Structure formats: structure tokens, C-alpha cells
Short mmCIF file of C-alpha atoms in Angstrom, two decimals:
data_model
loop_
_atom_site.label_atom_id
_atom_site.label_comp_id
_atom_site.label_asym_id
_atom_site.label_seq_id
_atom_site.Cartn_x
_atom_site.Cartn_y
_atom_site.Cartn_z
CA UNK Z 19 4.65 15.70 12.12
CA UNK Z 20 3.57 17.33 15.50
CA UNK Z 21 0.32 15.10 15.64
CA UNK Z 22 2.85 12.06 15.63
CA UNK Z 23 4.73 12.87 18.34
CA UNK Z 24 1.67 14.43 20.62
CA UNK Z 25 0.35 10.75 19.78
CA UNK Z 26 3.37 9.18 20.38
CA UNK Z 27 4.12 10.86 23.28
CA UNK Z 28 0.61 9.57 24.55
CA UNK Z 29 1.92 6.07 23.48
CA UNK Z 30 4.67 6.03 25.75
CA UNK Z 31 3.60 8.02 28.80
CA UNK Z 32 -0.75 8.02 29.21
CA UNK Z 33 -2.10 5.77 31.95
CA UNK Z 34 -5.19 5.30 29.31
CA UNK Z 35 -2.72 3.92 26.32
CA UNK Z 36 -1.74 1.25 28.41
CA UNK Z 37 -4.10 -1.61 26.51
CA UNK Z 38 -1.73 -0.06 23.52
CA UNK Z 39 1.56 -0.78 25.28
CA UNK Z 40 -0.01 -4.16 26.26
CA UNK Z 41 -0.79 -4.67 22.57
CA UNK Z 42 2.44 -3.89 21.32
CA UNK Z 43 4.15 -6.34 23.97
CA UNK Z 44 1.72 -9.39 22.93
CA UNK Z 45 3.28 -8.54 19.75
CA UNK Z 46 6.56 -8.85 20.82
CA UNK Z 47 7.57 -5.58 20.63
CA UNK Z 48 8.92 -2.98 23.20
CA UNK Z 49 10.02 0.65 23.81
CA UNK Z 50 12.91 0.55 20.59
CA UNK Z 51 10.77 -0.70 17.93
CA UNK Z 52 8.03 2.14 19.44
CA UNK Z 53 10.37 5.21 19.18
CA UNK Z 54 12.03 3.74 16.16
CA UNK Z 55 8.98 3.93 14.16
CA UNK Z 56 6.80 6.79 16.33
CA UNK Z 57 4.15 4.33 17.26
CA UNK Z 58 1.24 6.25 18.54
CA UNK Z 59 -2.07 5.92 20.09
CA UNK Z 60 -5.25 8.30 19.40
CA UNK Z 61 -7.56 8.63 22.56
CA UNK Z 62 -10.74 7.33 22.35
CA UNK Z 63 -12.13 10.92 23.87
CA UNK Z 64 -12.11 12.76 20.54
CA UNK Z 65 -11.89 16.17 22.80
CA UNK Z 66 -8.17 14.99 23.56
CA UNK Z 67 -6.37 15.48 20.41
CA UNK Z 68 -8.79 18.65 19.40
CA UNK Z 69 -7.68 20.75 22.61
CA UNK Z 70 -4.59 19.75 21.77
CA UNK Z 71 -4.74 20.74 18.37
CA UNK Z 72 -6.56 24.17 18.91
CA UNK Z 73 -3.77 24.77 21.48
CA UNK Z 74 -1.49 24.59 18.99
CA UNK Z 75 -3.45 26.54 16.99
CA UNK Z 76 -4.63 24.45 14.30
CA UNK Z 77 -7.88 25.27 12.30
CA UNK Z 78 -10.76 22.85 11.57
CA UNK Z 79 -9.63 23.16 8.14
CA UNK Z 80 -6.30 22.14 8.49
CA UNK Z 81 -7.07 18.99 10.45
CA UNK Z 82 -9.35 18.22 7.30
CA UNK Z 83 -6.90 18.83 4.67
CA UNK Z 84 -4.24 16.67 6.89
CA UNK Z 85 -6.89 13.72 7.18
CA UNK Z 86 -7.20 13.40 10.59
CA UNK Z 87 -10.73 14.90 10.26
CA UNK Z 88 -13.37 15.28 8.12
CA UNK Z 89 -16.88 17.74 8.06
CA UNK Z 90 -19.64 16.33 10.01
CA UNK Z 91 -21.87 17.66 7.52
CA UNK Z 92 -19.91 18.03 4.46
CA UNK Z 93 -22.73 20.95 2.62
CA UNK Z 94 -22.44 22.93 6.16
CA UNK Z 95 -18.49 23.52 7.50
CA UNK Z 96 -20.64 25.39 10.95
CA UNK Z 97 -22.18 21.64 11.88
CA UNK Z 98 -18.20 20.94 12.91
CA UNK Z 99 -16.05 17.82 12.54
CA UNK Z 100 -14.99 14.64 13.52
CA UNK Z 101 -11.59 12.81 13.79
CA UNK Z 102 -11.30 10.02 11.82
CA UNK Z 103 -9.42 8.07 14.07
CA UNK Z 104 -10.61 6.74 17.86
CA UNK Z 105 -8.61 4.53 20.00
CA UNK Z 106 -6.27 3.11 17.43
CA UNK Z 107 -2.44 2.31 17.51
CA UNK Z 108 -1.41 5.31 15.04
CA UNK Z 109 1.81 4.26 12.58
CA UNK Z 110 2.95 7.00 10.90
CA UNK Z 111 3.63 7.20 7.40
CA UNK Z 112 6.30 8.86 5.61
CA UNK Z 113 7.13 9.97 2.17
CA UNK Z 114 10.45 9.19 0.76
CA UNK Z 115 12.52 11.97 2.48
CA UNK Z 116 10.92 10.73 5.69
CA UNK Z 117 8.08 13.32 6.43
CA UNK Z 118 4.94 12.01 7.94
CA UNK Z 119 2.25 12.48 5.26
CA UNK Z 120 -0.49 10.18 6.72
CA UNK Z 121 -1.56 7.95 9.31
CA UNK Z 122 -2.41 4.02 9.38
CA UNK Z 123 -4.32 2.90 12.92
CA UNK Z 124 -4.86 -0.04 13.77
CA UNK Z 125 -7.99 -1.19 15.66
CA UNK Z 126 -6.90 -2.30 19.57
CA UNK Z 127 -10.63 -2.98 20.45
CA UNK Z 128 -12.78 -5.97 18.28
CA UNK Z 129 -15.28 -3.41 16.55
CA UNK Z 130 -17.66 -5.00 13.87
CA UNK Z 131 -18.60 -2.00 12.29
CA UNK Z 132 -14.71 -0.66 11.73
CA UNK Z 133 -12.18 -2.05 10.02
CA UNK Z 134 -9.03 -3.37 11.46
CA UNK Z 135 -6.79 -1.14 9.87
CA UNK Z 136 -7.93 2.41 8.13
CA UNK Z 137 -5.72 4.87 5.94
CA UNK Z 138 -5.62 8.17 6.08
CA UNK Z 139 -7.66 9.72 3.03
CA UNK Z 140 -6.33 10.53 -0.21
CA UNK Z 141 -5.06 14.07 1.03
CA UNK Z 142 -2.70 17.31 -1.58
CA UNK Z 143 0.36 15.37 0.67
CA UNK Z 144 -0.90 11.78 0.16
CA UNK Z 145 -1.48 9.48 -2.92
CA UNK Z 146 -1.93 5.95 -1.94
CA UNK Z 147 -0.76 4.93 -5.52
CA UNK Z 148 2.34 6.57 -4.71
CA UNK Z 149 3.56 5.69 -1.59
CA UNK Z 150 5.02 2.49 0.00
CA UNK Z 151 5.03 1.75 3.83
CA UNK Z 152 8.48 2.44 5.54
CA UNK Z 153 10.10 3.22 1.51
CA UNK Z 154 12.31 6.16 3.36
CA UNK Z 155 13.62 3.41 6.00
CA UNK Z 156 14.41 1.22 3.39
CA UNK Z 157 15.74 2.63 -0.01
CA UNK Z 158 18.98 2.24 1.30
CA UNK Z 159 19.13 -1.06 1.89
CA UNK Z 160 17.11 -1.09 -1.20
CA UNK Z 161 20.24 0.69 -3.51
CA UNK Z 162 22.74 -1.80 -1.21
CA UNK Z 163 20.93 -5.23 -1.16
CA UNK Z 164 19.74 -4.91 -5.26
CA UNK Z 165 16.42 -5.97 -4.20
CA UNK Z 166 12.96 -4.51 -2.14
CA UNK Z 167 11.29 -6.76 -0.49
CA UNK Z 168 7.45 -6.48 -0.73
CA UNK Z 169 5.31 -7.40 2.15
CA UNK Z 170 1.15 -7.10 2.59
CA UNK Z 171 1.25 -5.26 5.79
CA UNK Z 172 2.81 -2.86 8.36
CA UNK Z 173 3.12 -4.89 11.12
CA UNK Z 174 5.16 -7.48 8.40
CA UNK Z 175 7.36 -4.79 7.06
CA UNK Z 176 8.42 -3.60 10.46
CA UNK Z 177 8.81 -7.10 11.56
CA UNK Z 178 11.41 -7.88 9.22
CA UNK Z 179 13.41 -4.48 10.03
CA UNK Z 180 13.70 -5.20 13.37
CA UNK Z 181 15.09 -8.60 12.45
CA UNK Z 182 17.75 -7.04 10.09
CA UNK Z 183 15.98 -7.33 6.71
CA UNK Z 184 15.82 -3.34 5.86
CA UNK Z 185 14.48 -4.05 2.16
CA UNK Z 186 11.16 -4.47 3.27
CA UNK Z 187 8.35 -2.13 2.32
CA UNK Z 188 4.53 -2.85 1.82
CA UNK Z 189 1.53 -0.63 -0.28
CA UNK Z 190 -1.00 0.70 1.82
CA UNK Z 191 -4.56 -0.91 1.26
CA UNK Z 192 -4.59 -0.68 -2.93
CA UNK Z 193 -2.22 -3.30 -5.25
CA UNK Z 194 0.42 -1.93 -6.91
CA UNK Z 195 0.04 0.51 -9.24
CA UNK Z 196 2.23 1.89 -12.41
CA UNK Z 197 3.43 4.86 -10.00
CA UNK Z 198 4.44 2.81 -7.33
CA UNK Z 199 6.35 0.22 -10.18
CA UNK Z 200 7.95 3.52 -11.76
CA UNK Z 201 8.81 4.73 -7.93
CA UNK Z 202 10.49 1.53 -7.26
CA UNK Z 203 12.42 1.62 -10.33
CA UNK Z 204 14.39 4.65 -9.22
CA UNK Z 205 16.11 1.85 -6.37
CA UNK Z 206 16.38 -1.28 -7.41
CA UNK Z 207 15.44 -3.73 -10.64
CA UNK Z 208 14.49 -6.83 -8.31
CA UNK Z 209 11.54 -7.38 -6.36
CA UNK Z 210 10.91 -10.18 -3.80
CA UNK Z 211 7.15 -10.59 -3.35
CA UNK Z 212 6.15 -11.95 0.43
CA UNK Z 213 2.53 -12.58 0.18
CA UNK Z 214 0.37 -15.23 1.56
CA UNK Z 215 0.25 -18.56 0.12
CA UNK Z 216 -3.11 -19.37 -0.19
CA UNK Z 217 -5.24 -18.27 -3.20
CA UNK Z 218 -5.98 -14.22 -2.34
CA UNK Z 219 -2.10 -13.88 -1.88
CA UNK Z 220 -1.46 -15.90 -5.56
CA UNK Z 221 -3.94 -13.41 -6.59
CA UNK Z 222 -2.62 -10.39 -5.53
CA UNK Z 223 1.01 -11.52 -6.27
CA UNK Z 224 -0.21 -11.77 -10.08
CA UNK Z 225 -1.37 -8.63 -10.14
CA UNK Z 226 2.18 -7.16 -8.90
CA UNK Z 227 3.90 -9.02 -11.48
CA UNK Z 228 1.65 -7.86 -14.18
CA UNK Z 229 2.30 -4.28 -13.07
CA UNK Z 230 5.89 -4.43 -12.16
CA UNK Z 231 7.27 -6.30 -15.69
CA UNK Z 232 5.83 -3.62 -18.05
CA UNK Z 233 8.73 -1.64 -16.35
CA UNK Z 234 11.46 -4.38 -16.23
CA UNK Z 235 11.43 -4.90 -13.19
CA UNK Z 236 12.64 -8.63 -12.09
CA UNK Z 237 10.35 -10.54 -9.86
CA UNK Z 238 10.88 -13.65 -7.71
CA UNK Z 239 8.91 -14.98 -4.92
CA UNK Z 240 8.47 -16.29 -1.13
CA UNK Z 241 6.26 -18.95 -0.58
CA UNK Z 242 5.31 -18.93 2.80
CA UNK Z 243 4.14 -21.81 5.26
CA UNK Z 244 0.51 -21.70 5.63
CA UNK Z 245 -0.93 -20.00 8.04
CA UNK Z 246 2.35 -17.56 8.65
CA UNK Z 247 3.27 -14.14 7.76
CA UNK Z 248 6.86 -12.74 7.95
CA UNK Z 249 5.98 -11.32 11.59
CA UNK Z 250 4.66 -14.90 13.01
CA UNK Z 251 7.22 -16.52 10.79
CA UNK Z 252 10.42 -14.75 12.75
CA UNK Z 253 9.12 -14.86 15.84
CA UNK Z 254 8.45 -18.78 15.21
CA UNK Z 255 11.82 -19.68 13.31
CA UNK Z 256 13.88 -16.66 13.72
CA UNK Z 257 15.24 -14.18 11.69
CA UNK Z 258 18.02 -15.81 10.43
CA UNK Z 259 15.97 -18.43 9.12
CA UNK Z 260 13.69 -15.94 7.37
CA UNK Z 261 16.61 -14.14 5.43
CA UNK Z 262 17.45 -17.69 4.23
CA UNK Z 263 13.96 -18.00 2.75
CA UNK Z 264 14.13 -14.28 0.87
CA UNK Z 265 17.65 -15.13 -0.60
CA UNK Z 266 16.64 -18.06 -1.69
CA UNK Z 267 13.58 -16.82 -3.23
CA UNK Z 268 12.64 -18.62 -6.61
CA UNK Z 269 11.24 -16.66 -9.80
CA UNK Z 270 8.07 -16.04 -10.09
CA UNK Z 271 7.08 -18.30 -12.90
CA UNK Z 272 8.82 -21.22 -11.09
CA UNK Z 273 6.68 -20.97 -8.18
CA UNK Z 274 3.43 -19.96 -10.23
CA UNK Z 275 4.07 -23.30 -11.99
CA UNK Z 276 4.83 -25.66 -9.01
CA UNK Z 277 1.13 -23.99 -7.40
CA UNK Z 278 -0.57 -24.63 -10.35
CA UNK Z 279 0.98 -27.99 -10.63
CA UNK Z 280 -0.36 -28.62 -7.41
CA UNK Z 281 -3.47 -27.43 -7.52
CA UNK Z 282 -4.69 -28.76 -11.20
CA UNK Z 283 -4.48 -32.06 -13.21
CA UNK Z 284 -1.78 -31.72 -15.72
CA UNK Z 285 -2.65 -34.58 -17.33
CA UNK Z 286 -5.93 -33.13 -18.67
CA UNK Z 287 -5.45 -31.24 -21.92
CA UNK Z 288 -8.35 -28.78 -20.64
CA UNK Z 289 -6.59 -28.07 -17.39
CA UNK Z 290 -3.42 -27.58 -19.46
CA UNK Z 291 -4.65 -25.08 -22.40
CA UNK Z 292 -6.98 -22.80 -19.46
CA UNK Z 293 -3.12 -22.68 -17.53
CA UNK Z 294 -1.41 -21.89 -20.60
CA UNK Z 295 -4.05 -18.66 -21.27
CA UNK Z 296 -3.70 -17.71 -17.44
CA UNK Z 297 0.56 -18.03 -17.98
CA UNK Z 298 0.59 -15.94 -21.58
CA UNK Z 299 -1.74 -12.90 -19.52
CA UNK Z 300 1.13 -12.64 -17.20
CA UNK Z 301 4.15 -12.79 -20.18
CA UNK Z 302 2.69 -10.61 -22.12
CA UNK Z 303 3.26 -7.94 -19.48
CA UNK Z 304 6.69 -8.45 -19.75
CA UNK Z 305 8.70 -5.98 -21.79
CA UNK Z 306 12.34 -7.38 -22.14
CA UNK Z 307 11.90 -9.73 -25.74
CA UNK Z 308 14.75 -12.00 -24.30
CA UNK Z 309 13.16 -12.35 -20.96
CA UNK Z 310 9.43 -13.31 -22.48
CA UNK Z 311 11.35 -15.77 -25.01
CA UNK Z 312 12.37 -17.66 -21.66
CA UNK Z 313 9.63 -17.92 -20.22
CA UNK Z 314 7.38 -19.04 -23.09
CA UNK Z 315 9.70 -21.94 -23.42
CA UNK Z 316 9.63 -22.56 -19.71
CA UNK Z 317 6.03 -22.58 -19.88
CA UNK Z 318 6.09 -24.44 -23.26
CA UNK Z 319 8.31 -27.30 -21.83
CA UNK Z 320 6.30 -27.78 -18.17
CA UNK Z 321 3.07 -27.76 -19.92
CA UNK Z 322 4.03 -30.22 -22.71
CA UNK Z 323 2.63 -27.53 -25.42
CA UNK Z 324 4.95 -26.33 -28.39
CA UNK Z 325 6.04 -23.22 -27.70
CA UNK Z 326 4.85 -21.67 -31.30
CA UNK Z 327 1.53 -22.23 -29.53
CA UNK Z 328 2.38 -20.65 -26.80
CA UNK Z 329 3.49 -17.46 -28.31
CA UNK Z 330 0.39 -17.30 -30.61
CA UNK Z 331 -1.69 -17.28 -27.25
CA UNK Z 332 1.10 -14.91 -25.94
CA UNK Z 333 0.52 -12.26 -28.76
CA UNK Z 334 -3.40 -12.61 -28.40
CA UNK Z 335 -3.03 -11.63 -24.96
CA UNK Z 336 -0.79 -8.42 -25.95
CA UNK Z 337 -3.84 -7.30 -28.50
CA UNK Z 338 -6.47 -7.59 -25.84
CA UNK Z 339 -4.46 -5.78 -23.34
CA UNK Z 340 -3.53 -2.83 -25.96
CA UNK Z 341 -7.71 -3.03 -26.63
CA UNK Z 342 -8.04 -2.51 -22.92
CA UNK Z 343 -5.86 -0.06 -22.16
CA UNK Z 344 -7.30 2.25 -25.25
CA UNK Z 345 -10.41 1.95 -23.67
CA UNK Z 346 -9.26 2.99 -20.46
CA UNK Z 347 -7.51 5.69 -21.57
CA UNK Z 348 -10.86 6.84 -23.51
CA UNK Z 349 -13.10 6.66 -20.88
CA UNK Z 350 -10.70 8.73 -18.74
CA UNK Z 351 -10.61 11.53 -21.28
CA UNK Z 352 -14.33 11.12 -21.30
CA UNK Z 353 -14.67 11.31 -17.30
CA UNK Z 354 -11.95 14.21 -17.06
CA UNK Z 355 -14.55 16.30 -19.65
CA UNK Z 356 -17.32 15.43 -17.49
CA UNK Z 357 -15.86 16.41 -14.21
CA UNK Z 358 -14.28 19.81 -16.24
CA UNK Z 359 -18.38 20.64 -17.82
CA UNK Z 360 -19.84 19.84 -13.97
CA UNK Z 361 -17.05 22.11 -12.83
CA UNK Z 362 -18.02 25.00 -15.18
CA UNK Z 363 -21.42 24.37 -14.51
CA UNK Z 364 -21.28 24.89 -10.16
CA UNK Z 365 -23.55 27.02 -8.06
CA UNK Z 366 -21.82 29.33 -6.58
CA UNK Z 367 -21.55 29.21 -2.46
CA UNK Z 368 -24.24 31.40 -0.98
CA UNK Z 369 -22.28 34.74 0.63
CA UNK Z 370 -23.51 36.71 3.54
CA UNK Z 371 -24.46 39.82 2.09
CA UNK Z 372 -22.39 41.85 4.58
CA UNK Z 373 -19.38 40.48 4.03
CA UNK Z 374 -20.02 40.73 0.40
CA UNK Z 375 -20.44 44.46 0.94
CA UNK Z 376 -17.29 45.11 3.09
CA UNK Z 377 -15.80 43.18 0.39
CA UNK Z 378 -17.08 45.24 -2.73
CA UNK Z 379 -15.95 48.76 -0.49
CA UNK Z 380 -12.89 47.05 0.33
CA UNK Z 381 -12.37 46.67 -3.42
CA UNK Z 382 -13.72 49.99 -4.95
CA UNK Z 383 -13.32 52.37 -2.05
CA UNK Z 384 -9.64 54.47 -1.98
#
């Protein structure tokens, strides 16, 4: 929490964050949406934030354990550390109850060998699995509106609560997980996924469905123009025109179909029975019976396949994925012994023999 605001307080006020300021502008954003969301900057001179830090009185150690740095050498803590972070528009992120827990920066200078955006580390405070982007900003709106809406990015999420839409959240660099499905569960039963439209974003929109039905969760679906994200989107046709498009969001199946449609020949019985197995995957996730009933017979009807068919490749699908997840859960249990018998097994640090004695007399000597 204090590195945010020494960072943000850099944002707003250094001479040498002004490229960050400039950034932010050519964004379309200004002083509000900064202090609203404690947009920082992290200096390029590393020695900044560490005199800071040690001024404060933070250890080496703690800076590691927070993520903001890591062991130069991790055998040898003497050879020092490094921050992880170097010139970088710093967006805080929060738990539920609004804590800062980690960091996302985002790359102001084109650098080939970084990426654009990096995460904090997995850290005790952070578990990427478990945490959505700007989830304490919106569970309210969340509990109000019946609905989250999920976005890929940060710059996405905050761009549609600035315009009003305070629903929005996003994952941070992994798909979603079973955590993050059971997390959402405690705020809403309706999810709106806002992903790109070309094939990646199909992709990864698949993937949230398959892990959000298992927990009855109710998914529909933006498809966006191509070549737009919520952010360009807004600041194209405004936001008024953007809520339009998430209340008017179609289910998911709908606008799986009318891609697929698109994008294959229906009239080919091959085309139609490899669409059929890719469609029964996805229902097979889901765990309401009346629900999966539906869709096989929307799926039955578009396709032009009877929908005992369907349901036969529906159950098949069920099997494999019960086969799968026994084997997952198996070769955790075998890598949890593993890591327990190499944790039994580990040489002990070297100590320096005097402070092993003092140690020893401290323990035996009244």
C-alpha cells in the first residue's frame, strides 16, 4: 500500500514521469481516472524506489516477499537484488476488500526483450487464480446489475468504469480458473464475456465457459467489431452505445453457432459432425440437466443432427472429461509426494560457526 502511493505520488508530481502523464493523456485519460485507480509510475533508476524503501525501513526481504524484487543470485541473498519493475505505468491491484496485493506495469518504452505488461509474482498475498482486476470496485455493481462483466485487460476494465459500466473486471495474465468461477459465484450467476472476436478471443472465451458452467454460472457474450476493444470501442462510439451492446449480449451458444456458421460449410456432413464434437465438449461442462437439455436441442436443430445423437456424443464427452480429471488429480497426488520426499530430503543451509555457537550458549547457558 505505501509503494502505491510513493509511485503514485511520482505519477502525478516527477518532472521524469512526464512520458507517463503523456501516455495516460494519448489514452484519453486525465488526473480523475489517475487518483481514482492510484496509477503509478516506477523510475527507471532502480536506486529511486530502494532509498525510498530503506528510508522507510523496509528489508531486502520484504521487498522480495511483496514482489517488487527478487535475489540477484537466488543460492547467495549477500549478491543483493533487483526490482522487478523499471519505467513502467504501475496499476495497482487489490484483493476484494480493496488492499493492494500486487502490481501490473505496463511497458511506456517499445522494449523487445520485455513484455508489455508483467504481473507481480505469485507472492503468500497473491494467487493469480484467485484474483480478478478491479473485483473490489466492482462487486457492487456486480450484486446490483445481476451480472460481471469480463474483459481481457486492465486498460478495458477501467475503460468501461469510467464510462459508467462498474461490472467490469478482467483475470490477470492466466484464463479462468475453478477459484476464480467459485469467487465469482459469491456475486452474481451471470457472466458477460468481452473478448476479442477473432479466433484467440473464441478460444479463450471457450475456455471460460467450460470453467464457469461446471458451477452454474450463466454465460452470454459480446461480439465485438474487429479490430476494437471496449477501451477503443467507447472512445469511438461512446459509452452509451457500448452499454447497449453488453445488455444486449446474446448467449453464448447463439453466438458460438452464428461464428461457426460463418466460418465452416454447413452443408458438409464432415464440417457438421467435427462442430457437433467441438459443441458437446462445451455442454458437457454444464451442470444444470434442464439447461444442457436446451442446448443439445439447440445444437441438434442448427446442425440438422437428431438430438439422440447429439447426447450420445454429449455423454462421451462427460466420460473423457471424468478420465481426465482422475488423471489430473493422480498426478497431483503424485507431484505433492515428490515435492514432500525432496523436502525431507534438503541440505541444510551452511551456518557460520559463530553464530551457531552464540546460538548453542544462548540455548544451554542460564
Amino acid at each position: 500500500n505505501q509503494a502505491a502511493r510513493f509511485m503514485h505520488e511520482l505519477m502525478m508530481e516527477s518532472p521524469d514521469a512526464q512520458h507517463a502523464r503523456d501516455y495516460l493523456k494519448s489514452r484519453g485519460y486525465g488526473k480523475g481516472m489517475a487518483e481514482r485507480w492510484v496509477i503509478g509510475w516506477m523510475p527507471e533508476n532502480p536506486q529511486t524506489f530502494l532509498n525510498w524503501a530503506r528510508e522507510k525501513g523496509f528489508t531486502g526481504r520484504e521487498l522480495c516477499d511483496s514482489g517488487l524484487a527478487a535475489l540477484k543470485d537466488a543460492q547467495n541473498a549477500r549478491a543483493g537484488i533487483y526490482l522487478r519493475f523499471r519505467d513502467r505505468l504501475m496499476f495497482p491491484i487489490h484483493n476484494d476488500y480493496g488492499d493492494i496485493i500486487a502490481f501490473s506495469g505496463r511497458q511506456l518504452r517499445e522494449d523487445p526483450n520485455s513484455g508489455k505488461y508483467i504481473n507481480s509474482p505469485e507472492t503468500i498475498l497473491f494467487k493469480k487464480s484467485k484474483v480478478f482486476f478491479a473485483l473490489d470496485k466492482a462487486r457492487r455493481s456486480m450484486t446490483k446489475e445481476k451480472f460481471a462483466l469480463l474483459c481481457e485487460g486492465q486498460i478495458d476494465v477501467i475503460a468501461c468504469h469510467e464510462s459508467g459500466i462498474g461490472s467490469a473486471i478482467a483475470t490477470l495474465g492466466t484464463a479462468c480458473t475453478p477459484e476464480h468461477a467459485r469467487l465469482l459465484k459469491r456475486y452474481t450467476n451471470d457472466v458477460v464475456i468481452c473478448f476479442d472476436a477473432d479466433a484467440a478471443g473464441f478460444k479463450a472465451a471457450e475456455k471460460a465457459f467450460a470453467t464457469l458452467a461446471p458451477e452454474g454460472i450463466h454465460i452470454r457474450m459480446i461480439v465485438l467489431p474487429h479490430g476494437h476493444d471496449p477501451d477503443s470501442l467507447i472512445k469511438r462510439d461512446g459509452a452509451d452505445a457500448f452499454k447497449k451492446l453488453v445488455e444486449n449480449a446474446n448467449e453464448f451458444f447463439i453466438v458460438k453457432l452464428e461464428h461457426e456458421a460463418a466460418a465452416r460449410d454447413l452443408t458438409s456432413v464432415r464440417e457438421r459432425a467435427a462442430l457437433a464434437k467441438n459443441l458437446a465438449a462445451l455442454i458437457a461442462h454444464v451442470g444444470d440437466k434442464i439447461t444442457k437439455d436446451g442446448l443439445i436441442n439447440q445444437v441438434a436443430t442448427r446442425l440438422g443432427i437428431g438430438t439422440e445423437e447429439i447426447r450420445g456424443i454429449v455423454v462421451d464427452a462427460e466420460q473423457q472429461q471424468a478420465r481426465n480429471k482422475l488423471f489430473e488429480n493422480r498426478q497431483r497426488d503424485r507431484n505433492n509426494e515428490a515435492e514432500a520426499l525432496t523436502s525431507a530430503n534438503v541440505t541444510a543451509t551452511p551456518i557460520n560457526s559463530s553464530v551457531a555457537s552464540l546460538c548453542h550458549l544462548a540455548l544451554t547457558s542460564r
